[in-house]
Coordinates of C-alpha atoms and ligand atoms in Angstrom, one line a residue:
M1408 CA 70.8 -35.6 -49.0
A1409 CA 74.0 -35.3 -47.5
S1410 CA 73.8 -35.2 -43.2
N1411 CA 75.6 -32.5 -40.9
A1412 CA 78.5 -35.6 -40.8
D1413 CA 79.3 -36.0 -44.1
W1414 CA 79.9 -32.1 -44.5
H1415 CA 82.4 -32.1 -41.4
T1416 CA 84.5 -35.1 -43.2
R1417 CA 84.5 -33.5 -46.4
S1418 CA 85.1 -29.8 -45.0
R1419 CA 88.0 -31.1 -42.9
T1420 CA 89.7 -33.0 -45.7
A1421 CA 89.0 -30.4 -48.3
L1422 CA 89.4 -26.8 -47.1
W1423 CA 91.5 -24.9 -44.8
H1424 CA 89.3 -22.8 -42.5
P1425 CA 90.3 -19.4 -41.1
C1426 CA 91.6 -18.7 -37.7
T1427 CA 91.4 -22.3 -36.8
Q1428 CA 93.7 -25.1 -35.7
M1429 CA 92.6 -27.7 -38.3
Q1430 CA 93.3 -30.4 -35.6
H1431 CA 90.6 -29.0 -33.5
L1432 CA 88.1 -29.5 -35.7
E1433 CA 88.5 -33.6 -35.0
A1434 CA 86.7 -32.9 -31.4
A1435 CA 85.1 -29.5 -32.3
P1436 CA 83.5 -30.2 -36.2
P1437 CA 82.1 -26.8 -37.9
L1438 CA 78.6 -26.1 -38.1
P1439 CA 77.7 -27.1 -41.5
I1440 CA 74.9 -24.4 -43.1
A1441 CA 72.2 -25.5 -45.7
R1442 CA 70.6 -21.9 -45.7
G1443 CA 69.5 -19.0 -43.3
E1444 CA 66.6 -16.7 -42.7
G1445 CA 66.4 -13.9 -41.1
P1446 CA 68.8 -13.7 -38.3
W1447 CA 69.0 -17.3 -38.5
L1448 CA 70.9 -20.0 -39.8
I1449 CA 69.9 -23.7 -40.2
D1450 CA 71.7 -26.8 -40.6
Y1451 CA 71.4 -29.8 -43.0
E1452 CA 69.2 -31.8 -40.3
G1453 CA 66.9 -28.9 -39.9
R1454 CA 68.2 -27.3 -36.6
R1455 CA 68.1 -23.7 -36.3
Y1456 CA 70.8 -21.3 -34.6
L1457 CA 70.5 -17.7 -33.7
D1458 CA 73.3 -16.0 -35.5
A1459 CA 74.1 -13.6 -32.7
I1460 CA 77.7 -12.0 -34.0
S1461 CA 76.2 -11.4 -37.5
S1462 CA 78.3 -14.1 -39.4
W1463 CA 81.7 -12.5 -38.3
W1464 CA 80.0 -9.0 -37.9
V1465 CA 79.1 -8.5 -41.8
N1466 CA 75.4 -9.1 -41.7
L1467 CA 73.0 -6.2 -41.0
F1468 CA 69.2 -7.1 -42.2
G1469 CA 69.5 -10.7 -42.2
H1470 CA 70.2 -14.1 -44.1
A1471 CA 68.2 -14.2 -47.6
N1472 CA 66.6 -10.8 -47.3
P1473 CA 64.4 -10.3 -49.9
R1474 CA 65.3 -6.9 -51.1
I1475 CA 69.2 -7.2 -51.0
N1476 CA 68.1 -10.7 -52.9
A1477 CA 66.5 -8.8 -55.5
A1478 CA 68.6 -6.3 -56.3
I1479 CA 71.4 -8.7 -56.7
T1480 CA 69.0 -10.7 -59.1
D1481 CA 68.3 -7.5 -61.2
Q1482 CA 72.1 -6.8 -61.5
L1483 CA 72.8 -10.2 -62.4
G1484 CA 70.8 -9.9 -65.4
K1485 CA 72.7 -6.6 -66.5
I1486 CA 76.2 -7.1 -65.8
E1487 CA 77.8 -9.3 -63.0
H1488 CA 81.7 -7.7 -63.3
V1489 CA 83.7 -5.4 -65.8
I1490 CA 87.3 -4.2 -65.1
L1491 CA 86.7 -1.0 -63.6
A1492 CA 89.9 0.5 -65.1
G1493 CA 89.1 1.6 -68.4
C1494 CA 85.1 1.3 -67.9
T1495 CA 82.8 2.4 -65.4
H1496 CA 79.3 1.1 -64.4
A1497 CA 76.5 2.7 -62.6
P1498 CA 76.3 0.9 -59.5
A1499 CA 80.0 1.9 -58.7
V1500 CA 79.5 5.4 -59.5
E1501 CA 76.1 5.5 -57.3
L1502 CA 77.7 4.0 -54.3
S1503 CA 80.6 6.2 -54.8
E1504 CA 78.0 9.4 -55.1
R1505 CA 76.3 8.3 -51.9
L1506 CA 79.4 7.5 -49.9
G1507 CA 80.7 10.5 -50.7
R1508 CA 77.8 12.2 -49.6
L1509 CA 77.2 9.8 -46.2
T1510 CA 80.9 10.6 -45.4
G1511 CA 82.5 14.1 -46.3
L1512 CA 85.0 12.3 -48.4
G1513 CA 84.5 12.4 -51.7
H1514 CA 86.8 10.2 -53.6
A1515 CA 85.8 6.1 -53.2
F1516 CA 88.5 3.5 -53.8
Y1517 CA 87.2 -0.4 -54.3
G1518 CA 89.0 -3.5 -52.8
S1519 CA 87.5 -6.6 -52.0
D1520 CA 87.8 -7.1 -48.0
G1521 CA 89.0 -5.4 -44.6
A1522 CA 92.4 -6.1 -44.8
S1523 CA 92.9 -4.6 -48.6
A1524 CA 90.9 -1.5 -47.4
T1525 CA 93.3 -1.1 -44.8
E1526 CA 96.4 -2.0 -47.2
I1527 CA 95.2 0.9 -50.0
A1528 CA 95.0 3.5 -47.1
L1529 CA 98.1 3.2 -45.5
K1530 CA 99.7 3.3 -49.5
M1531 CA 97.6 6.6 -50.0
S1532 CA 98.8 7.9 -47.1
F1533 CA 102.3 7.1 -47.5
H1534 CA 101.8 8.1 -51.5
Y1535 CA 100.5 11.3 -50.5
W1536 CA 103.0 12.4 -48.5
R1537 CA 105.7 11.2 -50.9
N1538 CA 103.7 13.1 -53.9
V1539 CA 103.4 16.7 -51.6
G1540 CA 107.5 16.2 -51.1
R1541 CA 107.6 15.1 -47.7
P1542 CA 108.7 11.4 -48.5
G1543 CA 110.0 11.1 -44.9
K1544 CA 106.6 10.3 -43.6
T1545 CA 106.8 6.6 -43.6
G1546 CA 105.5 6.1 -40.3
F1547 CA 102.3 4.7 -38.8
V1548 CA 101.0 4.3 -35.5
S1549 CA 97.8 2.3 -34.2
L1550 CA 96.5 1.6 -31.1
Q1551 CA 97.4 -0.9 -28.4
N1552 CA 95.1 -4.1 -29.0
G1553 CA 94.1 -2.8 -32.1
Y1554 CA 93.0 -4.8 -35.2
H1555 CA 93.6 -3.7 -39.0
G1556 CA 93.2 -6.9 -41.0
E1557 CA 95.8 -9.6 -41.4
T1558 CA 97.3 -9.3 -44.6
L1559 CA 101.4 -7.9 -44.3
G1560 CA 100.7 -4.5 -43.9
A1561 CA 97.8 -4.4 -42.0
L1562 CA 99.3 -7.2 -39.7
S1563 CA 102.0 -4.7 -39.0
V1564 CA 99.5 -2.5 -37.7
T1565 CA 97.7 -4.5 -35.7
D1566 CA 98.6 -5.5 -32.1
V1567 CA 96.7 -8.7 -31.6
D1568 CA 100.0 -11.5 -30.6
L1569 CA 98.1 -14.3 -31.2
F1570 CA 97.6 -13.3 -35.2
K1571 CA 101.1 -11.4 -35.1
D1572 CA 103.6 -13.3 -33.3
A1573 CA 104.3 -16.1 -36.1
Y1574 CA 104.6 -13.3 -38.8
A1575 CA 106.8 -10.8 -36.6
P1576 CA 110.2 -11.3 -39.0
L1577 CA 107.9 -10.1 -42.1
L1578 CA 106.3 -7.3 -40.5
R1579 CA 107.3 -3.4 -40.8
P1580 CA 107.8 -2.1 -37.5
S1581 CA 105.1 0.8 -36.2
H1582 CA 104.3 2.6 -33.1
Q1583 CA 101.4 1.6 -30.8
A1584 CA 99.8 4.4 -28.6
M1585 CA 98.0 3.7 -25.3
S1586 CA 94.4 2.0 -26.0
P1587 CA 91.6 4.4 -24.7
D1588 CA 89.8 1.2 -23.7
F1589 CA 87.6 2.5 -20.5
R1590 CA 89.0 -0.9 -19.1
L1591 CA 92.3 0.4 -18.3
A1592 CA 91.6 3.5 -16.2
E1593 CA 92.8 3.8 -13.0
P1594 CA 90.9 3.2 -10.1
G1595 CA 88.3 6.4 -9.6
E1596 CA 89.3 7.9 -13.5
S1597 CA 86.6 8.3 -15.2
A1598 CA 86.4 6.6 -18.6
E1599 CA 86.6 10.3 -20.0
A1600 CA 89.5 11.7 -18.3
Y1601 CA 91.1 8.4 -19.1
A1602 CA 90.3 8.3 -22.6
L1603 CA 92.0 12.1 -22.3
R1604 CA 94.7 10.5 -20.9
A1605 CA 95.6 8.4 -23.8
A1606 CA 95.3 11.2 -26.5
A1607 CA 97.5 13.3 -24.6
D1608 CA 99.9 11.0 -24.7
L1609 CA 99.7 10.1 -28.3
E1610 CA 99.7 14.2 -28.5
V1611 CA 103.3 13.7 -27.0
W1612 CA 104.8 11.4 -29.3
L1613 CA 103.3 12.7 -32.2
A1614 CA 105.0 15.9 -31.2
A1615 CA 108.4 14.2 -31.2
H1616 CA 107.9 12.2 -34.3
A1617 CA 105.3 14.0 -36.9
E1618 CA 108.1 14.4 -39.5
E1619 CA 108.5 10.5 -39.7
T1620 CA 104.7 9.7 -39.3
A1621 CA 102.4 9.2 -42.1
A1622 CA 99.3 8.2 -40.4
V1623 CA 97.2 6.9 -37.4
I1624 CA 94.9 4.5 -38.0
V1625 CA 92.1 3.9 -35.3
E1626 CA 89.2 2.0 -35.0
P1627 CA 86.7 4.4 -33.8
L1628 CA 84.5 4.0 -30.4
V1629 CA 85.1 0.1 -30.3
Q1630 CA 88.4 -2.1 -30.9
G1631 CA 86.7 -4.9 -32.1
A1632 CA 88.9 -7.7 -32.0
A1633 CA 90.6 -6.6 -28.7
G1634 CA 87.3 -8.1 -27.2
M1635 CA 84.9 -5.0 -28.1
A1636 CA 87.4 -2.4 -26.1
M1637 CA 84.7 0.5 -25.7
Y1638 CA 86.0 4.4 -25.2
P1639 CA 84.5 7.6 -25.3
P1640 CA 84.4 9.8 -28.7
A1641 CA 85.8 12.5 -26.8
Y1642 CA 89.1 10.5 -27.9
L1643 CA 88.6 10.9 -31.5
T1644 CA 87.9 14.4 -31.2
R1645 CA 91.1 15.2 -29.4
L1646 CA 93.0 12.9 -31.7
R1647 CA 91.6 14.5 -34.9
E1648 CA 93.1 18.0 -33.3
S1649 CA 96.7 16.3 -32.8
C1650 CA 96.4 14.8 -36.7
D1651 CA 96.2 18.2 -37.6
R1652 CA 98.3 19.9 -35.7
H1653 CA 100.9 17.7 -36.7
Q1654 CA 100.1 17.0 -40.2
V1655 CA 99.3 13.2 -39.9
H1656 CA 96.6 11.6 -41.7
L1657 CA 93.8 9.8 -39.7
I1658 CA 92.8 7.1 -41.1
A1659 CA 89.1 5.8 -39.4
D1660 CA 89.0 2.3 -39.9
E1661 CA 85.1 1.5 -39.7
I1662 CA 85.4 -2.0 -41.2
A1663 CA 83.3 -3.3 -38.2
V1664 CA 82.0 -0.1 -36.6
G1665 CA 80.2 1.6 -40.0
F1666 CA 76.9 1.0 -40.9
G1667 CA 75.0 1.4 -37.9
R1668 CA 77.0 -0.7 -35.5
T1669 CA 77.7 2.0 -32.8
G1670 CA 74.5 3.6 -33.2
T1671 CA 75.3 6.3 -35.7
L1672 CA 75.8 5.3 -39.7
F1673 CA 79.8 5.9 -39.1
A1674 CA 81.0 6.0 -35.7
C1675 CA 82.9 8.7 -36.6
E1676 CA 79.6 11.2 -36.6
Q1677 CA 79.6 10.8 -32.7
A1678 CA 82.7 12.5 -32.2
G1679 CA 81.9 15.7 -34.3
I1680 CA 84.9 14.4 -37.0
R1681 CA 86.0 13.9 -40.4
P1682 CA 88.6 11.4 -40.9
D1683 CA 91.5 11.8 -43.8
L1684 CA 90.6 8.3 -44.8
M1685 CA 87.8 6.2 -43.8
C1686 CA 88.1 2.3 -44.7
L1687 CA 84.5 0.2 -45.1
S1688 CA 83.5 -3.5 -45.7
K1689 CA 81.8 -6.4 -43.5
G1690 CA 78.3 -4.5 -43.4
I1691 CA 78.5 -2.3 -46.6
T1692 CA 76.9 -5.3 -48.8
G1693 CA 74.8 -6.4 -45.4
G1694 CA 77.1 -9.7 -45.4
Y1695 CA 76.3 -10.8 -48.9
L1696 CA 79.5 -10.3 -51.1
P1697 CA 83.3 -9.0 -50.3
L1698 CA 83.5 -5.6 -51.1
A1699 CA 85.8 -3.2 -49.3
C1700 CA 86.0 1.0 -49.9
T1701 CA 88.7 3.3 -48.9
L1702 CA 87.3 6.8 -48.9
C1703 CA 89.5 10.1 -49.0
T1704 CA 89.8 13.9 -48.8
D1705 CA 89.6 15.9 -51.7
A1706 CA 93.4 17.1 -50.5
I1707 CA 94.6 13.5 -50.6
Y1708 CA 92.8 12.5 -54.3
A1709 CA 94.3 16.3 -55.5
A1710 CA 98.2 15.7 -54.6
F1711 CA 97.8 12.3 -57.3
Y1712 CA 95.9 13.9 -59.9
G1713 CA 98.3 15.3 -62.9
P1714 CA 99.4 14.2 -65.9
A1715 CA 102.3 11.8 -64.6
T1716 CA 101.4 8.1 -64.3
S1717 CA 103.9 7.6 -61.6
R1718 CA 101.6 10.4 -59.2
G1719 CA 98.5 8.3 -60.0
F1720 CA 97.5 5.6 -57.1
L1721 CA 98.8 2.5 -59.3
H1722 CA 97.0 -0.3 -57.2
S1723 CA 94.0 -2.7 -58.2
H1724 CA 92.3 -6.0 -57.2
S1725 CA 91.0 -7.6 -59.8
Y1726 CA 87.5 -7.5 -58.2
T1727 CA 87.5 -3.7 -57.6
G1728 CA 84.2 -2.3 -57.7
N1729 CA 82.4 -5.5 -58.7
A1730 CA 79.1 -4.6 -60.0
L1731 CA 76.9 -7.1 -58.1
A1732 CA 78.6 -6.2 -54.7
C1733 CA 78.0 -2.2 -55.1
R1734 CA 74.4 -3.6 -56.4
A1735 CA 74.4 -4.9 -52.7
A1736 CA 75.4 -2.4 -51.1
L1737 CA 73.2 0.1 -52.7
A1738 CA 70.2 -2.1 -51.5
V1739 CA 71.6 -1.9 -48.1
L1740 CA 72.1 1.9 -48.2
D1741 CA 68.3 2.1 -49.3
I1742 CA 66.8 0.0 -46.6
F1743 CA 68.7 2.3 -44.0
E1744 CA 66.7 5.4 -45.5
Q1745 CA 63.6 3.7 -46.3
D1746 CA 63.2 2.0 -42.7
Q1747 CA 64.9 4.6 -40.6
I1748 CA 67.3 1.9 -39.4
I1749 CA 69.5 4.3 -37.1
A1750 CA 66.0 5.4 -34.9
R1751 CA 64.6 1.9 -34.9
N1752 CA 67.8 0.3 -34.1
R1753 CA 67.9 3.3 -30.6
E1754 CA 64.9 1.8 -30.1
K1755 CA 66.2 -1.9 -30.2
S1756 CA 69.2 -1.5 -28.0
L1757 CA 67.3 0.2 -25.1
E1758 CA 65.1 -2.7 -25.3
F1759 CA 68.1 -5.3 -25.3
T1760 CA 70.0 -3.6 -22.6
G1761 CA 66.7 -3.6 -20.7
I1762 CA 66.2 -7.7 -21.4
L1763 CA 70.0 -8.3 -20.4
A1764 CA 69.7 -6.1 -17.3
E1765 CA 70.0 -10.0 -15.0
V1766 CA 73.4 -10.6 -17.0
A1767 CA 74.5 -7.3 -16.3
A1768 CA 73.8 -7.8 -12.9
H1769 CA 75.2 -11.3 -12.5
P1770 CA 77.9 -11.5 -9.9
R1771 CA 80.4 -13.3 -12.9
V1772 CA 79.9 -10.1 -15.2
R1773 CA 82.5 -7.6 -15.3
A1774 CA 82.4 -4.5 -17.1
F1775 CA 79.3 -4.8 -18.9
R1776 CA 78.9 -2.4 -21.9
Q1777 CA 77.3 -1.2 -24.8
Q1778 CA 77.5 1.1 -27.8
G1779 CA 74.6 1.1 -30.3
M1780 CA 74.1 -2.4 -31.4
I1781 CA 77.3 -4.4 -30.0
W1782 CA 76.9 -5.7 -26.1
A1783 CA 79.9 -7.1 -24.2
F1784 CA 81.0 -8.3 -21.0
D1785 CA 83.7 -9.9 -19.3
V1786 CA 83.4 -13.4 -17.3
V1787 CA 84.9 -12.9 -14.3
D1788 CA 87.6 -16.5 -13.5
A1789 CA 87.0 -17.6 -16.9
P1790 CA 88.5 -21.2 -17.0
P1791 CA 91.0 -22.1 -19.6
G1792 CA 88.8 -23.3 -22.7
F1793 CA 86.2 -20.9 -21.7
S1794 CA 85.5 -19.8 -25.3
S1795 CA 84.8 -22.9 -26.7
D1796 CA 83.3 -24.5 -24.1
F1797 CA 80.4 -21.4 -24.0
H1798 CA 80.4 -21.8 -27.9
R1799 CA 79.6 -25.2 -27.6
S1800 CA 76.7 -25.3 -24.8
A1801 CA 75.3 -22.0 -27.1
L1802 CA 75.0 -24.2 -29.3
E1803 CA 73.1 -27.1 -28.1
R1804 CA 71.1 -24.7 -27.3
G1805 CA 70.6 -22.7 -30.3
V1806 CA 72.8 -19.7 -30.4
F1807 CA 76.0 -19.3 -32.9
I1808 CA 77.4 -17.1 -30.7
R1809 CA 81.4 -16.8 -30.0
P1810 CA 83.4 -15.4 -27.2
I1811 CA 87.1 -13.8 -28.0
G1812 CA 89.0 -14.7 -24.7
A1813 CA 86.7 -14.1 -21.6
T1814 CA 84.4 -11.7 -23.3
V1815 CA 81.0 -12.3 -24.3
Y1816 CA 79.9 -10.4 -27.0
F1817 CA 76.2 -9.9 -29.0
M1818 CA 76.1 -8.4 -32.3
P1819 CA 73.3 -9.3 -33.7
P1820 CA 71.7 -8.5 -37.3
Y1821 CA 69.4 -5.5 -37.1
V1822 CA 66.1 -7.6 -37.9
I1823 CA 66.5 -9.6 -34.5
D1824 CA 63.0 -9.5 -32.8
T1825 CA 62.1 -9.3 -29.0
A1826 CA 61.9 -13.2 -29.1
D1827 CA 65.2 -13.7 -30.2
M1828 CA 66.6 -11.1 -28.1
A1829 CA 65.5 -12.7 -25.1
L1830 CA 66.5 -15.7 -26.1
M1831 CA 69.9 -14.9 -26.5
A1832 CA 69.8 -13.3 -22.8
E1833 CA 68.3 -16.7 -21.4
V1834 CA 70.9 -18.6 -23.2
T1835 CA 73.7 -16.5 -22.1
L1836 CA 72.3 -16.3 -18.6
G1837 CA 72.1 -20.5 -18.2
L1838 CA 75.6 -20.4 -19.0
L1839 CA 77.2 -17.9 -16.4
Ligands
PLP501 C1 87.5 -7.5 -40.0 C2 88.4 -6.3 -39.9 C3 89.1 -5.8 -40.5 C4 89.6 -7.1 -41.9 O1 88.5 -7.3 -42.6 P1 88.5 -8.1 -43.1 O2 87.4 -8.6 -44.3 O3 89.0 -9.7 -42.6 O4 90.2 -8.4 -44.1 C5 89.9 -4.7 -40.5 N1 89.6 -3.6 -39.1 C6 88.8 -4.1 -38.5 C7 88.2 -3.1 -37.3 C8 88.4 -5.2 -39.0 O5 87.0 -5.6 -37.4

């Protein structure tokens, strides 16, 4: 059987890894994973690593989950995939019905990754305004440090220089509003007061630019790629009011925060709001298969409905509504219901916050924060190369963790147990 080293060489030669300067792999080769088991990843030499970031925020119920495996296996014996233009199938219909009931957004359009869900939401919003006779509403607003994916449309509303700078000439300008991230508050200003100040700032902007603005897109409660920047739900409540007042769509990008990550099934629930469009992906299949979904209101759907083909939403991806992926998603929703995951995660999050008390109180730790099943903190005076050094050292101690700059975060699969939580805390403490 091939060893880890064989896979290093072959991987570097044949494969182009995402979000990676390939030359850096000479010194820091990728981790070859032979199999997975619950929250654990196991390499070709039998070493085990705790997946503290859910394989880039996608995994919910562990690797090789028997229930999701069974659902996909059952579906494999029926139909793996069929064109969804002119055909339909039970997994896509049932998933759409269930997502509609859970979000209050009754029309589901499928894509394959998060970025495609963003593209769909942006196109749908613009096309809605065009169909209702307001073709001048072509602009989009997103938040400073926001992240919505890296295809050209999604990158246009993303505000992360590292991903954006090289492609700037290809991107469409959009407006970036003040981030409600509580770390940006003035000394003495509460998180809530700051968030409301940010919302008021955006309200002023919308009042002046509503005529040429189609939608505001935000990551509700947690700006993930910004380094798990968190903000209170009051911001979203206020934003919903502003969007209504100025007739601008609100797009909730719940790609990272959906499916229980922030403590409720969807983050918008905590603000008591319903967006006009919602983007889902990542956890939707429990981290098994690429699937994205953009959900919209009846009002948006109705504006496309009519005899003229050109009024329709003429967007497609070959794997739209893939039956295996939809079946995995249905199994995920079953697990949420049958195991009362939201309630159990509430216990788990309290427990892990307790276990992390010593980390939170460490002198090198600043802005320790938690929202549902996400924990993060910033490391004071982090030296250059902190992120990769921390990653490598944690790996040697059996934990797969990947800081964003000087921000260390935990976003474990929900099947994490007490012993695994203690291991994450202990390894982290040892590296501070
Ligand atoms: C990951 C992510 C995306 C992009 O999803 P991909 O599947 O990587 O294209 C978009 N928005 C948010 C908030 C994300 O975290």
